[in-house]
Tab-separated table of C-alpha atoms (C1' of nucleotides) in Angstrom:
chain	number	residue	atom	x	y	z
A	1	UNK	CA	75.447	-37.531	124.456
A	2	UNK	CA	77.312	-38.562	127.589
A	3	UNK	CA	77.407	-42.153	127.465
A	4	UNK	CA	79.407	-43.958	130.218
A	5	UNK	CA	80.835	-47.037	131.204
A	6	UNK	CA	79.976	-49.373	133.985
A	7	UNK	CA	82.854	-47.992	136.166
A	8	UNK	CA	82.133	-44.370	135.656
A	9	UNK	CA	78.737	-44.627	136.817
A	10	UNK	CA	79.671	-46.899	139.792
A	11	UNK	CA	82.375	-43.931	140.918
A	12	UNK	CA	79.750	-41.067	140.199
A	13	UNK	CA	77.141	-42.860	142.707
A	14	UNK	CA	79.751	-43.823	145.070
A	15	UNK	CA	78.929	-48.099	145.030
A	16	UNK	CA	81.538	-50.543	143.230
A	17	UNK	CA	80.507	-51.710	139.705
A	18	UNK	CA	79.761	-55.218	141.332
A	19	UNK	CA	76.560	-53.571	143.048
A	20	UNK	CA	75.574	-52.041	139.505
A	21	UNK	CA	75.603	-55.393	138.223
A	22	UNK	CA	73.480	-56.430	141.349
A	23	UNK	CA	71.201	-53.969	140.723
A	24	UNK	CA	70.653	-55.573	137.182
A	25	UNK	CA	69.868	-58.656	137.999
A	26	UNK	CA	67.535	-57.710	140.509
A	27	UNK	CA	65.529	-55.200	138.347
A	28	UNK	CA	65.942	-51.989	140.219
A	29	UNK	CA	68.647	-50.566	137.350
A	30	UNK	CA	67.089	-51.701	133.613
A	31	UNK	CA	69.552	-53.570	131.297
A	32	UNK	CA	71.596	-50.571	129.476
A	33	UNK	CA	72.139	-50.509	126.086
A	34	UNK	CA	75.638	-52.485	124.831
A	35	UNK	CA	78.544	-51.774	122.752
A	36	UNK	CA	79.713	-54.094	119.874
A	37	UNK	CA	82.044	-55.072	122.595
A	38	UNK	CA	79.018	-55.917	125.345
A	39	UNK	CA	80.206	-53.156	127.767
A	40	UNK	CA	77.413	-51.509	128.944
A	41	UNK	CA	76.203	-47.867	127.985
A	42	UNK	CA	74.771	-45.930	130.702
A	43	UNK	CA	73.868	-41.938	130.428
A	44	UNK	CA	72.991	-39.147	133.725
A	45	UNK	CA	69.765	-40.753	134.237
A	46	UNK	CA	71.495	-43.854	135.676
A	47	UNK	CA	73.774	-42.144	138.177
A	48	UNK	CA	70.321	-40.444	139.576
A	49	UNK	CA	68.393	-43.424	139.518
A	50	UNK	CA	71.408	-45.138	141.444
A	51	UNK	CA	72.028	-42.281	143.928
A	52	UNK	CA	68.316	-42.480	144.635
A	53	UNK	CA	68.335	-45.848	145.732
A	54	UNK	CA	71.303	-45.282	148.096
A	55	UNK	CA	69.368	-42.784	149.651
A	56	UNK	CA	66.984	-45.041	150.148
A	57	UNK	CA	68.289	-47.484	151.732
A	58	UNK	CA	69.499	-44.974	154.070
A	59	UNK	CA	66.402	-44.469	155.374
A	60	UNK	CA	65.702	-48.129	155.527
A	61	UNK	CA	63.418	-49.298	152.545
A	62	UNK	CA	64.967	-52.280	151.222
A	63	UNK	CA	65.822	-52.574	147.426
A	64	UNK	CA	62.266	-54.233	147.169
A	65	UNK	CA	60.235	-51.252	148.651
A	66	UNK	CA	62.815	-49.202	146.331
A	67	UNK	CA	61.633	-50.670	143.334
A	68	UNK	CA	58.196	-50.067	144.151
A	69	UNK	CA	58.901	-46.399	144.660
A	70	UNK	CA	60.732	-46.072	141.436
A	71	UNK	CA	58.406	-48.136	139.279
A	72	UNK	CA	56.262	-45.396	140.765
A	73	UNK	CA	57.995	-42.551	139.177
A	74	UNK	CA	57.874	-44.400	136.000
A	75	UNK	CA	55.140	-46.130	135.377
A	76	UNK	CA	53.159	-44.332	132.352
A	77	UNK	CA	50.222	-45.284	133.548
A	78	UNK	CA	50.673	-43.555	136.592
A	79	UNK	CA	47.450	-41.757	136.733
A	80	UNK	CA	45.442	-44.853	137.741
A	81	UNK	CA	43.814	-44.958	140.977
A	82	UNK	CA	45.884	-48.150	142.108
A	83	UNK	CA	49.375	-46.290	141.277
A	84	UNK	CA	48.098	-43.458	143.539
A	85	UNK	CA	47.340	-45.425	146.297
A	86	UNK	CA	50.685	-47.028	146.625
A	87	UNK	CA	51.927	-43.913	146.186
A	88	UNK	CA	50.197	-42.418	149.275
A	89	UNK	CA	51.086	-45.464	151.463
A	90	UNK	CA	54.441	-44.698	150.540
A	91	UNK	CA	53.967	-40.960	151.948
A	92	UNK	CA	52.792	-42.887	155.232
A	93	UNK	CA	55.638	-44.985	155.636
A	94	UNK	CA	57.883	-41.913	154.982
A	95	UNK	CA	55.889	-40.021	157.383
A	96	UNK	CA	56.508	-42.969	159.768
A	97	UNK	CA	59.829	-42.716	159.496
A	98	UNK	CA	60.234	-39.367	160.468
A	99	UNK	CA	57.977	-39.368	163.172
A	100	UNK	CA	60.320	-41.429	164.552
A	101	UNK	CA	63.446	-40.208	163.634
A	102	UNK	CA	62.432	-36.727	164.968
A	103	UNK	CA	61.465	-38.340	168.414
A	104	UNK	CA	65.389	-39.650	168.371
A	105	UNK	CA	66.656	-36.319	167.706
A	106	UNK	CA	64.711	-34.798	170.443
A	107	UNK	CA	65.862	-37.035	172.356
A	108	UNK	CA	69.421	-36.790	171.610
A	109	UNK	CA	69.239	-33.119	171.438
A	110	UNK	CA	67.787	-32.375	174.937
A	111	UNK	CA	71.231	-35.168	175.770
A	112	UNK	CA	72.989	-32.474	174.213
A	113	UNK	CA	71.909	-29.657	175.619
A	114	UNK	CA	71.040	-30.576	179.086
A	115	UNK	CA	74.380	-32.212	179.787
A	116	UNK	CA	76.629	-29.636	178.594
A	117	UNK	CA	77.579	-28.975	181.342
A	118	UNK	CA	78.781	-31.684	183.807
A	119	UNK	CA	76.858	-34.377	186.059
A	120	UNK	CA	75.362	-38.064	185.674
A	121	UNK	CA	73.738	-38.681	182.625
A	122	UNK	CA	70.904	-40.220	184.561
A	123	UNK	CA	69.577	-36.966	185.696
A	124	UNK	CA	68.721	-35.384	181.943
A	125	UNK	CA	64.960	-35.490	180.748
A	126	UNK	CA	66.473	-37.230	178.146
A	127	UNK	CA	65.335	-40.658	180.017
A	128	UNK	CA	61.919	-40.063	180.407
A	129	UNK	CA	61.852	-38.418	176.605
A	130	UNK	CA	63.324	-42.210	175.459
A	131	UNK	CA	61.003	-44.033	177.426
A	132	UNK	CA	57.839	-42.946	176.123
A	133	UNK	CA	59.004	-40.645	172.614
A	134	UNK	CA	56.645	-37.963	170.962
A	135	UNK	CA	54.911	-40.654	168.928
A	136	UNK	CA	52.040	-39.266	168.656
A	137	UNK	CA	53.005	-35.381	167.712
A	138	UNK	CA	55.530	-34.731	165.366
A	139	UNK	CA	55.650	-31.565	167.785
A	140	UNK	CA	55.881	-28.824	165.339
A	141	UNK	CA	58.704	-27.752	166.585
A	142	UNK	CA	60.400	-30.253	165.241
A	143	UNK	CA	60.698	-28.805	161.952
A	144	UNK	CA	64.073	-27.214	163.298
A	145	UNK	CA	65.712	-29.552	161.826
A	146	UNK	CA	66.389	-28.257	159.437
A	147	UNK	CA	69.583	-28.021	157.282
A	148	UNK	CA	72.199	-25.587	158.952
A	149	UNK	CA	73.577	-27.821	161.449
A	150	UNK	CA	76.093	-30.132	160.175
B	1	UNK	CA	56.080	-54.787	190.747
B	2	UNK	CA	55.727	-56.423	186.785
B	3	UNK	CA	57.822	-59.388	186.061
B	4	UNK	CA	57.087	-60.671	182.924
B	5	UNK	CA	58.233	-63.636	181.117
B	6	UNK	CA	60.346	-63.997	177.463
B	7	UNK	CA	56.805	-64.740	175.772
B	8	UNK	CA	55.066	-61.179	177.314
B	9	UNK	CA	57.641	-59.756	176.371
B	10	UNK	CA	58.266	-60.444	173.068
B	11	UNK	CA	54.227	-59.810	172.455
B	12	UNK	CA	54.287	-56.575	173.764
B	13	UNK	CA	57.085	-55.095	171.331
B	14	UNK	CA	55.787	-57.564	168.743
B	15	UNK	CA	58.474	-59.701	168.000
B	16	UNK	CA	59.875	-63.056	168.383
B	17	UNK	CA	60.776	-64.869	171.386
B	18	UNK	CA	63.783	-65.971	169.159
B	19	UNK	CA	64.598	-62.777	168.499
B	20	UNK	CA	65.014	-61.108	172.016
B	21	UNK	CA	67.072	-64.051	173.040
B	22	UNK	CA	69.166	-62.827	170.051
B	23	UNK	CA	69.287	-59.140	171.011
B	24	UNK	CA	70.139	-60.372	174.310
B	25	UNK	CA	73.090	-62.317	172.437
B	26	UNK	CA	74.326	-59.169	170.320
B	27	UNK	CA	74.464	-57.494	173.208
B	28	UNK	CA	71.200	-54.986	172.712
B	29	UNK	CA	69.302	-55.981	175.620
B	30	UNK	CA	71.319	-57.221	178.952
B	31	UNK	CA	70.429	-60.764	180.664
B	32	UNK	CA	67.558	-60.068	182.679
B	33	UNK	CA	67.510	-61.261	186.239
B	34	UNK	CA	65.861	-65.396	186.211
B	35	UNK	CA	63.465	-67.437	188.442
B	36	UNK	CA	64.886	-70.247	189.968
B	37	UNK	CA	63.953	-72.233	187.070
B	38	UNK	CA	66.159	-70.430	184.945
B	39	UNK	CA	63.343	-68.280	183.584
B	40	UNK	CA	64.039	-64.647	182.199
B	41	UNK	CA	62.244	-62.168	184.287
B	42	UNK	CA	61.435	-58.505	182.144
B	43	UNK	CA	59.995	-55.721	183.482
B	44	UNK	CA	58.205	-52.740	181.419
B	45	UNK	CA	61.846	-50.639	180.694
B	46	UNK	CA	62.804	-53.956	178.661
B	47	UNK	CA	59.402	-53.571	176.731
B	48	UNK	CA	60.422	-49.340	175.910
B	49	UNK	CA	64.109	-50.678	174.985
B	50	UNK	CA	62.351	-53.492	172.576
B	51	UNK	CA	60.159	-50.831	171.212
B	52	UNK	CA	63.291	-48.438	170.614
B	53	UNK	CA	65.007	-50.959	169.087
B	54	UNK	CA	62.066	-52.075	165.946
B	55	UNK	CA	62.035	-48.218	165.806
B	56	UNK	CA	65.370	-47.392	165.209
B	57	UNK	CA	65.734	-50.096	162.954
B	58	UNK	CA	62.536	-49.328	160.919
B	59	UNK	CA	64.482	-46.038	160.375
B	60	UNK	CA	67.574	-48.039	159.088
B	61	UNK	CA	69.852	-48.027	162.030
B	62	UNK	CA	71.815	-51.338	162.297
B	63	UNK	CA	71.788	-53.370	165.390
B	64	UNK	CA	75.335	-52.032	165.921
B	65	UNK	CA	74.299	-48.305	165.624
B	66	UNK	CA	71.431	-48.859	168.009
B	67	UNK	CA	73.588	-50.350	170.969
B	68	UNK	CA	75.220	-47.089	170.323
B	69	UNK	CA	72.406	-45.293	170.612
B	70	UNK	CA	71.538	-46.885	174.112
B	71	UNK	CA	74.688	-47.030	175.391
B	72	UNK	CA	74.472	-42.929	174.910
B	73	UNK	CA	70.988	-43.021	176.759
B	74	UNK	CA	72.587	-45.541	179.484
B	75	UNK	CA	76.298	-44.388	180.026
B	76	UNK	CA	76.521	-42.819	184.068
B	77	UNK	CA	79.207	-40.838	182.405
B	78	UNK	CA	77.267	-39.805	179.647
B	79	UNK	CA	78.256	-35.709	180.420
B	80	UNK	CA	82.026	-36.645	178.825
B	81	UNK	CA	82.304	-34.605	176.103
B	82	UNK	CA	83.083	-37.700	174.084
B	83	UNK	CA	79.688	-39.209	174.490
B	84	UNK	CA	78.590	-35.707	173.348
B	85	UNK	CA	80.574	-35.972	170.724
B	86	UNK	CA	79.123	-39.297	169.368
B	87	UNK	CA	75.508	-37.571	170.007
B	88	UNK	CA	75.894	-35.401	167.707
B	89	UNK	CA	77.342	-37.653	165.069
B	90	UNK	CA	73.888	-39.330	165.565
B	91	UNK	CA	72.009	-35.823	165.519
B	92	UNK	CA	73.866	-35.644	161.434
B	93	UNK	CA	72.683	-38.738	160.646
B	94	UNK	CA	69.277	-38.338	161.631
B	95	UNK	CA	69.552	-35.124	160.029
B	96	UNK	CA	70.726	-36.545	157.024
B	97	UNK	CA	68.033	-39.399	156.641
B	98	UNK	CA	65.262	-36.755	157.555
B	99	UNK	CA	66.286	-34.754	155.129
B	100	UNK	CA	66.502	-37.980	152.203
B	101	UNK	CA	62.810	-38.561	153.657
B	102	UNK	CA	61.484	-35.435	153.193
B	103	UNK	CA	62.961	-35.135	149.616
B	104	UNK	CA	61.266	-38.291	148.642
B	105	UNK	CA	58.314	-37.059	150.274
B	106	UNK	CA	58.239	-34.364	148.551
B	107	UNK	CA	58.405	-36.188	145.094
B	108	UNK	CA	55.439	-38.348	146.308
B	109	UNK	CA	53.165	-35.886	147.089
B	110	UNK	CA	53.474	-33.424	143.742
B	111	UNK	CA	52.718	-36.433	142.457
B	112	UNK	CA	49.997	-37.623	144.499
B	113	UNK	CA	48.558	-33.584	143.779
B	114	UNK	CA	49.859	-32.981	140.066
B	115	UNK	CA	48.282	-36.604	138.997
B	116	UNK	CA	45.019	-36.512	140.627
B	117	UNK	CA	43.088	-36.048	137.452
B	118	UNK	CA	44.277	-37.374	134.330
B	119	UNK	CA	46.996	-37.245	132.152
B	120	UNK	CA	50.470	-39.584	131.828
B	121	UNK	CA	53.011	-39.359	134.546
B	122	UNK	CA	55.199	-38.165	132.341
B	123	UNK	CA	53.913	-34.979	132.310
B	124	UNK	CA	54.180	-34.233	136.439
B	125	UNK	CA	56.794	-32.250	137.770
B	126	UNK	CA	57.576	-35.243	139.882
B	127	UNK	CA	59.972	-36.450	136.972
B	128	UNK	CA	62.132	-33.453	137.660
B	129	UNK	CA	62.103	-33.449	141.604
B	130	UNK	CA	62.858	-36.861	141.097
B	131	UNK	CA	65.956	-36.062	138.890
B	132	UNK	CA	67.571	-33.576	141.176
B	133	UNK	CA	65.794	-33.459	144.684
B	134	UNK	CA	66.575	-30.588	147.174
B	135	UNK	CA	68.604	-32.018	148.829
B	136	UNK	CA	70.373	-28.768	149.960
B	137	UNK	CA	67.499	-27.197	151.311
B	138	UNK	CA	64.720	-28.846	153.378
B	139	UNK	CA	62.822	-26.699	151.829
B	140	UNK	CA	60.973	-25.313	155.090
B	141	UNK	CA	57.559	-26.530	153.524
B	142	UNK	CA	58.721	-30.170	153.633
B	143	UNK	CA	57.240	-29.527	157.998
B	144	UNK	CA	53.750	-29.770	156.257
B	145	UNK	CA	54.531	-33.595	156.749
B	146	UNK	CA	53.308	-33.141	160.481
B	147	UNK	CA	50.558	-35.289	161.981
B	148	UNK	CA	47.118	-35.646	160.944
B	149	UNK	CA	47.644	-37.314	157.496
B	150	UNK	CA	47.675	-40.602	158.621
C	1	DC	C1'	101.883	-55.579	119.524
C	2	DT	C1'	102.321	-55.724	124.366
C	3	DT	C1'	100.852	-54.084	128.781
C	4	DG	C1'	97.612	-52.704	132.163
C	5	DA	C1'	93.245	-51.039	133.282
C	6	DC	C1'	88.696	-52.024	132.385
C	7	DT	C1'	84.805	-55.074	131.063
C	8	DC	C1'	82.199	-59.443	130.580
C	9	DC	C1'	79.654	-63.591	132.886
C	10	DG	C1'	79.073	-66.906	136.346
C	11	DT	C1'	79.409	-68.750	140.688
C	12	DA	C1'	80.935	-68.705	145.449
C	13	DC	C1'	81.206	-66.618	149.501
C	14	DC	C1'	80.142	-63.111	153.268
C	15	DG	C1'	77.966	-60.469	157.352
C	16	DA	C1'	73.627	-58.900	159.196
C	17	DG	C1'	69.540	-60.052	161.154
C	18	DG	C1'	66.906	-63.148	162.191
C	19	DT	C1'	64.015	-68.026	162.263
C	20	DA	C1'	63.509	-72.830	163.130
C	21	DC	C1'	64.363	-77.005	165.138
C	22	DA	C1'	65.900	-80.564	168.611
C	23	DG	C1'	65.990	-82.164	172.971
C	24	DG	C1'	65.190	-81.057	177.267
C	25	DG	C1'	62.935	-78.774	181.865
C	26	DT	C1'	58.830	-76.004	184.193
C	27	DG	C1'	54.267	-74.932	185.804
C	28	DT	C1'	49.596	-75.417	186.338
C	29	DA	C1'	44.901	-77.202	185.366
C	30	DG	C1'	42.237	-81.148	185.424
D	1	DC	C1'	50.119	-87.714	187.581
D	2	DT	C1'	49.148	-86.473	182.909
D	3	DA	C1'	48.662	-82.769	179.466
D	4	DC	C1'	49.872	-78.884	177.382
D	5	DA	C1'	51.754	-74.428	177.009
D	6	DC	C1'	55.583	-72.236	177.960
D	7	DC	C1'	60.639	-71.806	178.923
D	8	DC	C1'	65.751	-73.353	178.488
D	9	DT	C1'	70.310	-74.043	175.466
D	10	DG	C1'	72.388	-74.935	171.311
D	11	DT	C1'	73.003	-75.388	166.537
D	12	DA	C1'	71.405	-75.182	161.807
D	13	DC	C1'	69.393	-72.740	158.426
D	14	DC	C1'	67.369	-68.684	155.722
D	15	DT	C1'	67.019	-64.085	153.246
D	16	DC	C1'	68.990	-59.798	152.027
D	17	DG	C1'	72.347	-57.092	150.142
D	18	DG	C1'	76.141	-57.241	148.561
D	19	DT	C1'	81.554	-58.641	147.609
D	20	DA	C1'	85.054	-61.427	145.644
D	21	DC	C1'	86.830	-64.542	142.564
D	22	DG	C1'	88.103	-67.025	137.999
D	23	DG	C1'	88.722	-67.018	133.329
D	24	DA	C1'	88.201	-64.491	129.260
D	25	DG	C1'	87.587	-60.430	126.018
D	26	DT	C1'	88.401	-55.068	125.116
D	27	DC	C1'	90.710	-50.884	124.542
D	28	DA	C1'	94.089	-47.034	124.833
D	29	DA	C1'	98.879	-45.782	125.615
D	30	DG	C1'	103.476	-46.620	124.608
DNA sequence: CTTGACTCCGTACCGAGGTACAGGGTGTAG
DNA sequence: CTACACCCTGTACCTCGGTACGGAGTCAAG
């Protein structure tokens, strides 16, 4: 039974135990159980739930949308119809989101690899890709993203 | 030739007029030519940067990452491998919050699938992917995200 | 039993990203 | 020439997501 302390969990999902404690209070992390002493008592489940919503916010949902996706995940009653639906409008925001970020990379990529070598920036494709993006095709392609690059 | 005022503008990218006098104050959009009258004058490439600039933020860029951004698409000297260099800082990140997306994304649709019947969350696999996403591997399936979902 | 790191709670403060006046000028339709 | 919508500058204010105290209790090592 690995029960930790405030500060434990705070270094094992990388945020300062202040931000825990702001978590609390704003219902995204539930009120752990307490020692005698009132320190709180946290197990694995809480540095998941915590690295999640970092993630998260990454990728711009704020801690209100994060809630939402996490009361998602554990709401027992999350067969119902409604939970579903918010669950696939969710997916569309997500998909949004990468739409989007995939039209950047291209963008940035064909920066990349059209100016290796030298001359004005002005003369990539890279202009004309920015100015009017892939919005509307998430191109396939694209999927070479993939991991294996960083 | 398509002058526009403050007001088209900020209609066409669907924002504030407020708020592009503030980009133009950070910095994220430069002081457009005026009338006489001390009017703004836009034309459409102001409308594509506005657009860019909700987008990248939807995607949780900060104001300060996105002048960064356009200052890569804008620089004349953009073929210094420096500028190259900060591209592909911004290829990682996109990577990175692609990758965060696709994860979640992933969660939400086992348990979009798993849940469509009946039955307590509880009992989806969605708990698990939750718990310990794949974050090393994009998993190559994630690209069944594309278009045509929403 | 003292010391130092850690915890508690509460409140204050902070930067980012806007949003909303106030007090004025512009432009055009009637 | 009056109305009314729009624009100007400037400053004040707001929410979000923390971060930083202050003052006090806890706990493990020495």
């Amino acid at each position: 039974m690995p029960a930790i302390s405030i500060g434990q969990l705070a270094k094992a999902a990388g945020v300062g135990v202040e931000t825990v404690r702001f978590y609390e209070r704003k219902g995204l992390l539930d009120a752990p159980p307490r020692k005698g002493s009132g320190y709180r008592q946290y197990d694995d489940d809480a540095v998941e739930r915590l690295k999640f919503i970092r993630r998260a916010q990454l990728v711009g949902f704020t801690l209100k949308e994060i809630q939402d996706l996490l009361a998602l995940r554990d709401d027992p009653d999350a067969r119902r119809a409604d939970v579903r639906e918010r669950a696939a409008a969710k997916v569309a925001d997500i998909d949004e989101k990468v739409r989007d970020l995939l039209a950047m990379r291209a963008s940035l990529t064909t920066l990349l690899a059209t100016c290796e070598g030298d001359g004005p920036a002005s003369d990539c494709p890279i202009i004309t890709a920015f100015r009017d993006e892939g919005r509307n095709e998430p191109t396939e392609r694209s999927c070479e993203h993939g991991a294996g690059e960083d």
